[in-house]
Amino acid sequence: MAKNDMSVKEELDQYYEELKKQNLGPLWYDLGHMVTKEPVHDVEPYLWKWKTIREYVLKAGKLLEPGKDAERRVVYLQNPSLLKRGLVGYGTHTLYAGIQLLLPGESAPSHHHSQSAIRFVIEGDGAYTAVNGEKTYMERGDMILTPAWTWHEHKHEGTEPMFWLDGLDVGLVKTMAASFFEPYEEETYPMEAPENYSTKQFSMGAFKKLNESKEPGYPSPIFGYKFDRVKYLLDEMTEADNDPYDGYAIEYINPTTGGSADSRIGTMMQKLKSGQQTKAHRHVHSAIFHVLEGSGYTVINGEKFEWEKGDFFILPPWSLHEHVNTGESDVFLFSFNDKPVMEKLDLEYSEVYEDNDGHQIVEKVFVPEN
Amino acid sequence: MAKNDMSVKEELDQYYEELKKQNLGPLWYDLGHMVTKEPVHDVEPYLWKWKTIREYVLKAGKLLEPGKDAERRVVYLQNPSLLKRGLVGYGTHTLYAGIQLLLPGESAPSHHHSQSAIRFVIEGDGAYTAVNGEKTYMERGDMILTPAWTWHEHKHEGTEPMFWLDGLDVGLVKTMAASFFEPYEEETYPMEAPENYSTKQFSMGAFKKLNESKEPGYPSPIFGYKFDRVKYLLDEMTEADNDPYDGYAIEYINPTTGGSADSRIGTMMQKLKSGQQTKAHRHVHSAIFHVLEGSGYTVINGEKFEWEKGDFFILPPWSLHEHVNTGESDVFLFSFNDKPVMEKLDLEYSEVYEDNDGHQIVEKVFVPEN
Amino acid sequence: MAKNDMSVKEELDQYYEELKKQNLGPLWYDLGHMVTKEPVHDVEPYLWKWKTIREYVLKAGKLLEPGKDAERRVVYLQNPSLLKRGLVGYGTHTLYAGIQLLLPGESAPSHHHSQSAIRFVIEGDGAYTAVNGEKTYMERGDMILTPAWTWHEHKHEGTEPMFWLDGLDVGLVKTMAASFFEPYEEETYPMEAPENYSTKQFSMGAFKKLNESKEPGYPSPIFGYKFDRVKYLLDEMTEADNDPYDGYAIEYINPTTGGSADSRIGTMMQKLKSGQQTKAHRHVHSAIFHVLEGSGYTVINGEKFEWEKGDFFILPPWSLHEHVNTGESDVFLFSFNDKPVMEKLDLEYSEVYEDNDGHQIVEKVFVPEN
Amino acid sequence: MAKNDMSVKEELDQYYEELKKQNLGPLWYDLGHMVTKEPVHDVEPYLWKWKTIREYVLKAGKLLEPGKDAERRVVYLQNPSLLKRGLVGYGTHTLYAGIQLLLPGESAPSHHHSQSAIRFVIEGDGAYTAVNGEKTYMERGDMILTPAWTWHEHKHEGTEPMFWLDGLDVGLVKTMAASFFEPYEEETYPMEAPENYSTKQFSMGAFKKLNESKEPGYPSPIFGYKFDRVKYLLDEMTEADNDPYDGYAIEYINPTTGGSADSRIGTMMQKLKSGQQTKAHRHVHSAIFHVLEGSGYTVINGEKFEWEKGDFFILPPWSLHEHVNTGESDVFLFSFNDKPVMEKLDLEYSEVYEDNDGHQIVEKVFVPEN
Ligand SMILES: [Fe+2]
Ligand SMILES: [Fe+2]
Ligand SMILES: [Fe+2]
Ligand SMILES: [Fe+2]
Ligand SMILES: [Fe+2]
Ligand SMILES: [Fe+2]
Ligand SMILES: [Fe+2]
Ligand SMILES: [Fe+2]
């Protein structure tokens, strides 16, 4: 290292050139990009209006039929920042959101896949989701699990169109090179379990057959999570339960573990009272939000995203965020996230925003691209 | 050891004498009594007629009032073989059974203790058991938990006398020198939780407050176990579920662990169809049985115990037993046991009886002492 | 209850008489004895001098031979307070302590039992304990596990007599009616594992065969616990590690669970520096102590028990106790206890003594019975 | 849907166009790429010759100094198939491998990061890795853990250059947007623990301080895993331990869980006897291999990769592979993988190759690019 700086630089450059030819690389040169001080990613926030989504989904209702023209009749939310990276169907780097439409009398055939899925009912009732032959009837606001590799199908026995959110960990499973998919050999899996069995199974006690080894764990013994109950629990909460960063919030759990209802996809319902404003924080996990009720806005990394009933928006990883209810009535925000994955991998970490009494300066207002 | 046998014997006897004075002992002499090849114990089987019990419990209803004359108005079952050993209030070496009577309008004050307790409703409805301020209403056939060290009280809001079984691990806790008891400072613990909350809490999904750390485990989040549900599950069972030694049987569980509902007292309901006869087996754990419905008999170590609706009987540890339904209708046998304790301590062990196609020879018929 | 008190009393007395004939009992009358406010038991403290024990054990060495005249050549410590209750071989209500002697060349044959056992070496070296065919060589101060139902045997390959403590949960297993015992069909179980394998197995990393499912849990993968290591750890401790009630103390653990080395018998080594005095506390669990090094005394429920190297003493359940080192050098107190049992059953509870700066008034001094 | 096919196609195309403008997408069109029947990925196999790597790493030894010119002096293996996707420093989609050189007297400063790391010593001895202030000395063949977020540094006290492999989950953590990095405020973290403490800590028993709550779990209490021990265990294995797909193989474990030594990076050593050939299988998890001893080849998806002592090669996810030892002496293959991640996420799945007696047809032979 006694040489002059110029010759050192030339020598290094030549060395780097040679390394590259050997499919080797200098860590000291690239370390800063490989092991960053804080998370670096390509996920940008985005927001879709329900009015637009609904219109396009209804149009799909006229263009094709599930089971015949399509495995599922679903319009998905494409995060434009990820499409630029060639990532088709990504909401965040790990999560996918699609809106499924089922018209009266229609059904979607049985299949299974290594992706986990949750459903959240946006409009209508009278359809069921069957998981491994057990039907769970769906009403507005309900959350329904179809855990990874379980056989699942849908059928609409009601009279009005039904819309629901499909939330899957498509990005995660693709990134992990772990996607497997199989249609069931027939249209319908045998319906062997009593209707709504799992939802009711712990309603009058908890039992097992003698000698039955009922291990706590995956998947949740409950498939259907009713909004009535969620609302009751949120309405019973007192000021002591009000979280500064999330407001009144409950998580959907697997009763046998106390952990997340789905083992990879976290699910949460938040309630904000009229005028309520949370403080900003950020965390490694990302999320996709759906506005079940009310109107307001969310500030994400200094950008304001205004929303009303039915809208969807993206919360990227490690992004400051705070929510405001600007309406007269309660806001109910449903969201699903990849927090269980980050926690299983010991990668979750969070930080609160301390400047300006916890509130970001709004630097711009989001306007959808067209 | 070259001496003649006589002098060896004398020498040993003198040695034993000396040892004794020093509060020492020769293991080789006593080992066979300390470490036996098979369980040795003083518990004998016994049976009580409900008619008799009911009469004496009702009489207590006239003689004294709970809360005033008595902490609880309960008549307990005294196993005579254990009374001979000075063990007052013992049903088996670990378990206690008492029959509690609450008359309309009466209440039993709040207290807690290190003994675990379960309740099983024999007659009547309209009373509640409150555990830590949460009321669970009781109906015939229901099982209610009041886990160790939880505050509990009873109140009867109905119109007819109510009888229920109290099952506690009195013997176990006494033997372990671990009894603690405390009355609540007031008659009633503050009623803070919604009625029947725990029984219903998993009826429409499962949830937790954000950031609430809801560890799976002790005690069960469910306090009330409904007979309606138990009956439904037993009636749904098929021949494949029929256990050769226990018939159709379900265990009451803690949904968050998959284990026993109470962490020390096991609970089971068995159903025997008309004419059904089980085969004989034995196990380390002991039990106390209550006949909810039907009539028949149980053979215990070659002795026949005939029973009908309402009766109680003792199954000692490591005793062969088989049950027969001699009636026209289904038999429902409720029992509680110390199996969870034996399992926690790695002391449970069982053995089937293989002679005579699994059936004992009946050598005598039990007749109550008077 | 409007009658005069006399007639009420007579009526009750007659009622109690009738109940008794029916093998029933009035809970309100007996409750105070069945469910006590604090633990009630028959275990009294006691102390044995090593000089006496050693003399009698050596005498047994002349009188009989293990494997031939005796399954094991062991002299046990008999708590006189429990002998009064007919409990032969009891140190506390749950624990047994015996002193085993093996002379050069002798061996004790293979057997197994449902009682758990720990060994603690008092004098000598060169003998091994083999557990399921794996030899662990024993030196003064070492603790060796022979977990419940494992095949175990001893052989002395050294040149001097060896004395060790056998600690078993004889009382517990007898009370639970769960004793099983079986001699091995031959004198010796096949020696298949490398010597001291378990003691060394985690000495250079931790590994498993591919596809080997090595569940953490019972029993400990380690059988031999070396005193060298215990001493090193105690000597490394700083004032911050000094517990007010136990001094410098370490517990022997199962590395795969972090819990007690044996799943039912707890084991602990305490060190007290010259002049050190602990404060008094009490707990549900009971223990048997052995003085490995040093001299001092322990105050138990106001009675002073003076001890020196080799002595043994009993700590009953729920008894106040504090230790004092009156010598010039460090005291090392080894003890085994039933704490894991109390913890598994959720029955452990402890309380510190707050009066008189945590020190009991000494009211009497213990003198052995003869 | 009564229209002719042409107009339907046009209508759909127009609809897709509109959807795209709204950042929406038709699931039925893209589903096959988002949820594939089997894993689809960009990872191709590759192989690097040790001779080449060593030469370039030594050159780096002349060009720069760790701590001064570079955080670490490491040359990493760049998978060319992933560089095409812009993924700098990737060996597989989740794993990174670098070769670190430390010259006598040199040290690499303390830092920590959310990436987990394992080290495997290729050449030399006398250096230590310190984790949270505890030094572990390194010899050829040893595996050393520096678990995620632990402070770690290296120092070479020996006399010859030392080369070791650094294995990190760089790709995984980057994909999860979860990278955090921090240098320690000083060059060296305080050395507080005894040398090689963790490696030795279970060598003479297992203990904890009284009241110390030592939860089993992450991270492993052992940091240094000695090759001596690994070799001993492999040499002790019998034919019954020979796995058809992996030969004689052991996994490095965390003794407190029985699971992988590092909670995210799996580690394995395989031994193949002279002439031994395994059968082909494939699994979701990917791996990077290092040839510690011997020579032979691996067939991956029909392509032959010939290797000798010191070489490195990539096993992509879901790729058929089988190994052959063509030399005279034993082959020792070390590898690290992402199996623990796939298992935690319930995404692991494997399949054996059944055609042709389990052996692939070799269709081409790999030749490094230059
Ligand atoms: Fe699906
Ligand atoms: Fe948040
Ligand atoms: Fe009670
Ligand atoms: Fe039984
Ligand atoms: Fe024994
Ligand atoms: Fe103590
Ligand atoms: Fe590092
Ligand atoms: Fe493999």
mmCIF file of C-alpha atoms in Angstrom, chain A residues 132-362:
data_model
loop_
_atom_site.group_PDB
_atom_site.id
_atom_site.type_symbol
_atom_site.label_atom_id
_atom_site.label_comp_id
_atom_site.label_asym_id
_atom_site.label_seq_id
_atom_site.Cartn_x
_atom_site.Cartn_y
_atom_site.Cartn_z
ATOM 1 C CA ASN A 132 -61.528 -29.547 3.148
ATOM 2 C CA GLY A 133 -65.226 -30.250 2.787
ATOM 3 C CA GLU A 134 -66.498 -27.906 5.484
ATOM 4 C CA LYS A 135 -68.715 -25.008 4.437
ATOM 5 C CA THR A 136 -68.430 -21.603 6.060
ATOM 6 C CA TYR A 137 -71.118 -19.107 5.074
ATOM 7 C CA MET A 138 -69.892 -15.583 4.430
ATOM 8 C CA GLU A 139 -71.364 -12.228 5.409
ATOM 9 C CA ARG A 140 -70.095 -8.664 4.947
ATOM 10 C CA GLY A 141 -67.086 -8.034 7.188
ATOM 11 C CA ASP A 142 -66.336 -11.693 7.887
ATOM 12 C CA MET A 143 -62.810 -13.036 7.528
ATOM 13 C CA ILE A 144 -62.438 -16.618 6.274
ATOM 14 C CA LEU A 145 -59.248 -18.714 6.254
ATOM 15 C CA THR A 146 -58.224 -21.118 3.511
ATOM 16 C CA PRO A 147 -54.852 -22.151 4.888
ATOM 17 C CA ALA A 148 -52.002 -23.279 2.639
ATOM 18 C CA TRP A 149 -52.512 -26.646 0.939
ATOM 19 C CA THR A 150 -56.130 -27.046 2.128
ATOM 20 C CA TRP A 151 -58.679 -27.861 -0.596
ATOM 21 C CA HIS A 152 -61.011 -24.939 -1.086
ATOM 22 C CA GLU A 153 -63.905 -23.889 -3.291
ATOM 23 C CA HIS A 154 -66.700 -21.313 -3.294
ATOM 24 C CA LYS A 155 -70.384 -21.445 -4.182
ATOM 25 C CA HIS A 156 -72.985 -18.705 -4.190
ATOM 26 C CA GLU A 157 -76.445 -19.769 -2.989
ATOM 27 C CA GLY A 158 -77.695 -16.216 -2.484
ATOM 28 C CA THR A 159 -79.439 -13.726 -4.741
ATOM 29 C CA GLU A 160 -77.124 -10.734 -5.144
ATOM 30 C CA PRO A 161 -73.560 -10.462 -6.483
ATOM 31 C CA MET A 162 -70.903 -11.140 -3.850
ATOM 32 C CA PHE A 163 -67.565 -9.356 -3.722
ATOM 33 C CA TRP A 164 -64.731 -10.351 -1.468
ATOM 34 C CA LEU A 165 -61.067 -9.710 -1.025
ATOM 35 C CA ASP A 166 -58.614 -12.546 -1.593
ATOM 36 C CA GLY A 167 -55.369 -11.963 0.312
ATOM 37 C CA LEU A 168 -52.492 -14.339 -0.540
ATOM 38 C CA ASP A 169 -48.766 -14.485 0.071
ATOM 39 C CA VAL A 170 -48.011 -14.785 -3.654
ATOM 40 C CA GLY A 171 -44.833 -12.700 -3.573
ATOM 41 C CA LEU A 172 -43.391 -14.512 -0.595
ATOM 42 C CA VAL A 173 -43.955 -17.975 -2.041
ATOM 43 C CA LYS A 174 -42.650 -16.972 -5.476
ATOM 44 C CA THR A 175 -39.517 -15.429 -3.960
ATOM 45 C CA MET A 176 -38.944 -18.567 -1.913
ATOM 46 C CA ALA A 177 -39.305 -20.709 -5.086
ATOM 47 C CA ALA A 178 -41.947 -22.726 -3.321
ATOM 48 C CA SER A 179 -45.121 -22.514 -5.392
ATOM 49 C CA PHE A 180 -47.146 -25.702 -5.829
ATOM 50 C CA PHE A 181 -50.678 -25.851 -7.250
ATOM 51 C CA GLU A 182 -53.125 -28.644 -8.019
ATOM 52 C CA PRO A 183 -56.775 -28.638 -9.097
ATOM 53 C CA TYR A 184 -58.997 -31.175 -7.345
ATOM 54 C CA GLU A 185 -59.816 -34.143 -9.576
ATOM 55 C CA GLU A 186 -63.491 -33.223 -9.475
ATOM 56 C CA GLU A 187 -65.309 -29.894 -9.365
ATOM 57 C CA THR A 188 -66.215 -30.345 -5.715
ATOM 58 C CA TYR A 189 -64.450 -31.869 -2.738
ATOM 59 C CA PRO A 190 -66.721 -34.202 -0.708
ATOM 60 C CA MET A 191 -68.723 -32.159 1.820
ATOM 61 C CA GLU A 192 -68.192 -34.217 4.938
ATOM 62 C CA ALA A 193 -68.190 -31.785 7.829
ATOM 63 C CA PRO A 194 -71.257 -30.054 9.321
ATOM 64 C CA GLU A 195 -71.818 -26.506 8.058
ATOM 65 C CA ASN A 196 -69.998 -23.741 9.921
ATOM 66 C CA TYR A 197 -68.618 -26.497 12.128
ATOM 67 C CA SER A 198 -65.288 -24.896 12.913
ATOM 68 C CA THR A 199 -66.824 -21.509 13.608
ATOM 69 C CA LYS A 200 -69.129 -23.097 16.134
ATOM 70 C CA GLN A 201 -66.869 -25.778 17.483
ATOM 71 C CA PHE A 202 -65.715 -23.875 20.486
ATOM 72 C CA SER A 203 -69.087 -22.269 21.110
ATOM 73 C CA MET A 204 -70.204 -24.574 23.926
ATOM 74 C CA GLY A 205 -66.968 -25.839 25.374
ATOM 75 C CA ALA A 206 -64.042 -27.702 23.881
ATOM 76 C CA PHE A 207 -63.739 -31.447 23.609
ATOM 77 C CA LYS A 208 -61.847 -34.235 21.971
ATOM 78 C CA LYS A 209 -62.545 -37.859 21.360
ATOM 79 C CA LEU A 210 -60.863 -40.154 23.827
ATOM 80 C CA ASN A 211 -57.367 -40.974 22.636
ATOM 81 C CA GLU A 212 -57.619 -38.347 19.914
ATOM 82 C CA SER A 213 -54.329 -36.539 19.794
ATOM 83 C CA LYS A 214 -55.350 -32.987 19.056
ATOM 84 C CA GLU A 215 -52.108 -31.088 18.811
ATOM 85 C CA PRO A 216 -52.403 -27.357 19.157
ATOM 86 C CA GLY A 217 -50.967 -25.655 16.136
ATOM 87 C CA TYR A 218 -51.411 -25.158 12.451
ATOM 88 C CA PRO A 219 -53.872 -24.663 10.950
ATOM 89 C CA SER A 220 -56.401 -22.862 13.097
ATOM 90 C CA PRO A 221 -59.344 -25.085 14.059
ATOM 91 C CA ILE A 222 -61.563 -22.101 13.224
ATOM 92 C CA PHE A 223 -62.125 -21.067 9.592
ATOM 93 C CA GLY A 224 -64.813 -18.375 9.905
ATOM 94 C CA TYR A 225 -64.267 -15.168 11.891
ATOM 95 C CA LYS A 226 -67.481 -13.132 12.197
ATOM 96 C CA PHE A 227 -67.575 -9.357 11.932
ATOM 97 C CA ASP A 228 -70.371 -9.183 14.522
ATOM 98 C CA ARG A 229 -67.928 -10.494 17.073
ATOM 99 C CA VAL A 230 -65.083 -8.233 15.961
ATOM 100 C CA LYS A 231 -67.336 -5.218 16.189
ATOM 101 C CA TYR A 232 -68.569 -6.230 19.636
ATOM 102 C CA LEU A 233 -65.008 -6.587 20.912
ATOM 103 C CA LEU A 234 -63.917 -3.243 19.448
ATOM 104 C CA ASP A 235 -66.968 -1.481 20.842
ATOM 105 C CA GLU A 236 -66.288 -2.906 24.315
ATOM 106 C CA MET A 237 -62.764 -1.474 24.328
ATOM 107 C CA THR A 238 -61.927 1.382 26.633
ATOM 108 C CA GLU A 239 -59.452 4.238 26.322
ATOM 109 C CA ALA A 240 -56.851 1.967 27.979
ATOM 110 C CA ASP A 241 -56.961 -0.265 24.907
ATOM 111 C CA ASN A 242 -56.390 2.608 22.499
ATOM 112 C CA ASP A 243 -52.969 2.112 20.934
ATOM 113 C CA PRO A 244 -51.212 5.365 19.990
ATOM 114 C CA TYR A 245 -50.119 3.970 16.611
ATOM 115 C CA ASP A 246 -53.037 1.705 15.711
ATOM 116 C CA GLY A 247 -56.063 3.007 17.596
ATOM 117 C CA TYR A 248 -58.536 0.368 18.799
ATOM 118 C CA ALA A 249 -57.275 -2.801 17.195
ATOM 119 C CA ILE A 250 -57.788 -6.526 17.369
ATOM 120 C CA GLU A 251 -55.886 -9.338 15.732
ATOM 121 C CA TYR A 252 -57.507 -12.536 14.439
ATOM 122 C CA ILE A 253 -55.917 -15.501 16.215
ATOM 123 C CA ASN A 254 -55.586 -19.254 16.164
ATOM 124 C CA PRO A 255 -57.017 -20.179 19.595
ATOM 125 C CA THR A 256 -54.730 -23.180 19.927
ATOM 126 C CA THR A 257 -51.557 -21.108 19.684
ATOM 127 C CA GLY A 258 -52.539 -17.571 20.595
ATOM 128 C CA GLY A 259 -50.717 -16.544 17.412
ATOM 129 C CA SER A 260 -51.921 -15.309 14.049
ATOM 130 C CA ALA A 261 -55.062 -17.019 12.639
ATOM 131 C CA ASP A 262 -53.186 -17.916 9.468
ATOM 132 C CA SER A 263 -49.654 -19.009 10.190
ATOM 133 C CA ARG A 264 -48.096 -16.709 7.561
ATOM 134 C CA ILE A 265 -50.635 -13.955 6.852
ATOM 135 C CA GLY A 266 -51.466 -11.636 9.742
ATOM 136 C CA THR A 267 -54.940 -10.060 9.932
ATOM 137 C CA MET A 268 -56.095 -7.040 11.910
ATOM 138 C CA MET A 269 -59.155 -4.812 12.321
ATOM 139 C CA GLN A 270 -58.667 -1.257 13.557
ATOM 140 C CA LYS A 271 -61.333 1.172 14.685
ATOM 141 C CA LEU A 272 -60.826 4.934 14.742
ATOM 142 C CA LYS A 273 -63.428 7.141 16.366
ATOM 143 C CA SER A 274 -64.604 10.297 14.640
ATOM 144 C CA GLY A 275 -61.699 12.736 14.611
ATOM 145 C CA GLN A 276 -59.203 10.228 15.917
ATOM 146 C CA GLN A 277 -55.623 10.493 14.676
ATOM 147 C CA THR A 278 -52.847 7.995 15.378
ATOM 148 C CA LYS A 279 -49.144 8.735 15.714
ATOM 149 C CA ALA A 280 -46.580 7.631 13.152
ATOM 150 C CA HIS A 281 -44.401 4.531 13.375
ATOM 151 C CA ARG A 282 -42.780 2.084 10.966
ATOM 152 C CA HIS A 283 -41.974 -1.615 10.965
ATOM 153 C CA VAL A 284 -40.365 -4.231 8.772
ATOM 154 C CA HIS A 285 -43.667 -5.895 7.963
ATOM 155 C CA SER A 286 -45.798 -4.594 5.079
ATOM 156 C CA ALA A 287 -49.594 -4.585 4.767
ATOM 157 C CA ILE A 288 -52.557 -4.077 2.456
ATOM 158 C CA PHE A 289 -55.496 -2.102 3.875
ATOM 159 C CA HIS A 290 -59.197 -2.157 3.048
ATOM 160 C CA VAL A 291 -61.622 0.493 4.314
ATOM 161 C CA LEU A 292 -64.642 -1.387 5.621
ATOM 162 C CA GLU A 293 -66.399 1.705 6.983
ATOM 163 C CA GLY A 294 -65.825 5.439 7.195
ATOM 164 C CA SER A 295 -63.546 7.993 5.574
ATOM 165 C CA GLY A 296 -60.234 9.654 6.321
ATOM 166 C CA TYR A 297 -56.634 9.523 5.220
ATOM 167 C CA THR A 298 -53.300 7.875 5.917
ATOM 168 C CA VAL A 299 -49.954 9.658 5.694
ATOM 169 C CA ILE A 300 -47.219 7.334 4.424
ATOM 170 C CA ASN A 301 -43.673 8.687 4.313
ATOM 171 C CA GLY A 302 -45.012 12.246 4.089
ATOM 172 C CA GLU A 303 -47.589 11.542 1.359
ATOM 173 C CA LYS A 304 -51.305 11.792 2.072
ATOM 174 C CA PHE A 305 -53.606 9.008 0.880
ATOM 175 C CA GLU A 306 -57.272 9.930 1.189
ATOM 176 C CA TRP A 307 -59.723 7.076 1.422
ATOM 177 C CA GLU A 308 -63.383 6.241 1.868
ATOM 178 C CA LYS A 309 -65.491 3.115 2.238
ATOM 179 C CA GLY A 310 -64.283 0.262 0.028
ATOM 180 C CA ASP A 311 -60.886 1.694 -0.947
ATOM 181 C CA PHE A 312 -57.626 -0.254 -0.765
ATOM 182 C CA PHE A 313 -54.117 0.962 -0.115
ATOM 183 C CA ILE A 314 -50.593 -0.364 0.223
ATOM 184 C CA LEU A 315 -48.327 0.110 3.237
ATOM 185 C CA PRO A 316 -44.753 -0.734 2.125
ATOM 186 C CA PRO A 317 -42.192 -2.181 4.552
ATOM 187 C CA TRP A 318 -40.309 0.172 6.858
ATOM 188 C CA SER A 319 -42.525 3.161 5.985
ATOM 189 C CA LEU A 320 -43.765 5.764 8.437
ATOM 190 C CA HIS A 321 -47.564 5.798 8.645
ATOM 191 C CA GLU A 322 -50.384 7.375 10.618
ATOM 192 C CA HIS A 323 -54.165 7.278 10.160
ATOM 193 C CA VAL A 324 -56.863 9.951 10.560
ATOM 194 C CA ASN A 325 -60.639 9.580 10.703
ATOM 195 C CA THR A 326 -62.084 12.765 9.131
ATOM 196 C CA GLY A 327 -65.697 11.535 9.106
ATOM 197 C CA GLU A 328 -68.576 11.708 11.525
ATOM 198 C CA SER A 329 -68.762 7.993 12.231
ATOM 199 C CA ASP A 330 -66.371 5.224 13.215
ATOM 200 C CA VAL A 331 -63.748 4.067 10.759
ATOM 201 C CA PHE A 332 -63.114 0.316 10.461
ATOM 202 C CA LEU A 333 -59.862 -0.530 8.664
ATOM 203 C CA PHE A 334 -59.195 -4.162 7.847
ATOM 204 C CA SER A 335 -55.649 -5.105 6.871
ATOM 205 C CA PHE A 336 -53.563 -8.168 6.193
ATOM 206 C CA ASN A 337 -49.793 -8.317 6.515
ATOM 207 C CA ASP A 338 -46.607 -10.381 6.539
ATOM 208 C CA LYS A 339 -45.837 -9.822 10.219
ATOM 209 C CA PRO A 340 -46.029 -13.549 11.139
ATOM 210 C CA VAL A 341 -43.352 -14.275 8.516
ATOM 211 C CA MET A 342 -41.057 -11.553 9.821
ATOM 212 C CA GLU A 343 -41.576 -12.791 13.363
ATOM 213 C CA LYS A 344 -40.948 -16.451 12.516
ATOM 214 C CA LEU A 345 -37.702 -15.402 10.832
ATOM 215 C CA ASP A 346 -36.708 -13.043 13.692
ATOM 216 C CA LEU A 347 -36.699 -10.173 11.197
ATOM 217 C CA GLU A 348 -39.482 -7.982 12.618
ATOM 218 C CA TYR A 349 -38.411 -4.641 14.064
ATOM 219 C CA SER A 350 -40.312 -1.389 14.642
ATOM 220 C CA GLU A 351 -39.631 2.231 15.447
ATOM 221 C CA VAL A 352 -41.817 5.139 16.482
ATOM 222 C CA TYR A 353 -41.569 8.591 14.947
ATOM 223 C CA GLU A 354 -40.676 11.069 17.642
ATOM 224 C CA ASP A 355 -40.367 14.430 15.910
ATOM 225 C CA ASN A 356 -43.218 16.881 15.706
ATOM 226 C CA ASP A 357 -45.206 15.147 18.437
ATOM 227 C CA GLY A 358 -45.291 11.971 16.351
ATOM 228 C CA HIS A 359 -46.881 13.480 13.251
ATOM 229 C CA GLN A 360 -45.305 13.674 9.803
ATOM 230 C CA ILE A 361 -45.277 16.818 7.708
ATOM 231 C CA VAL A 362 -47.508 16.212 4.704
#
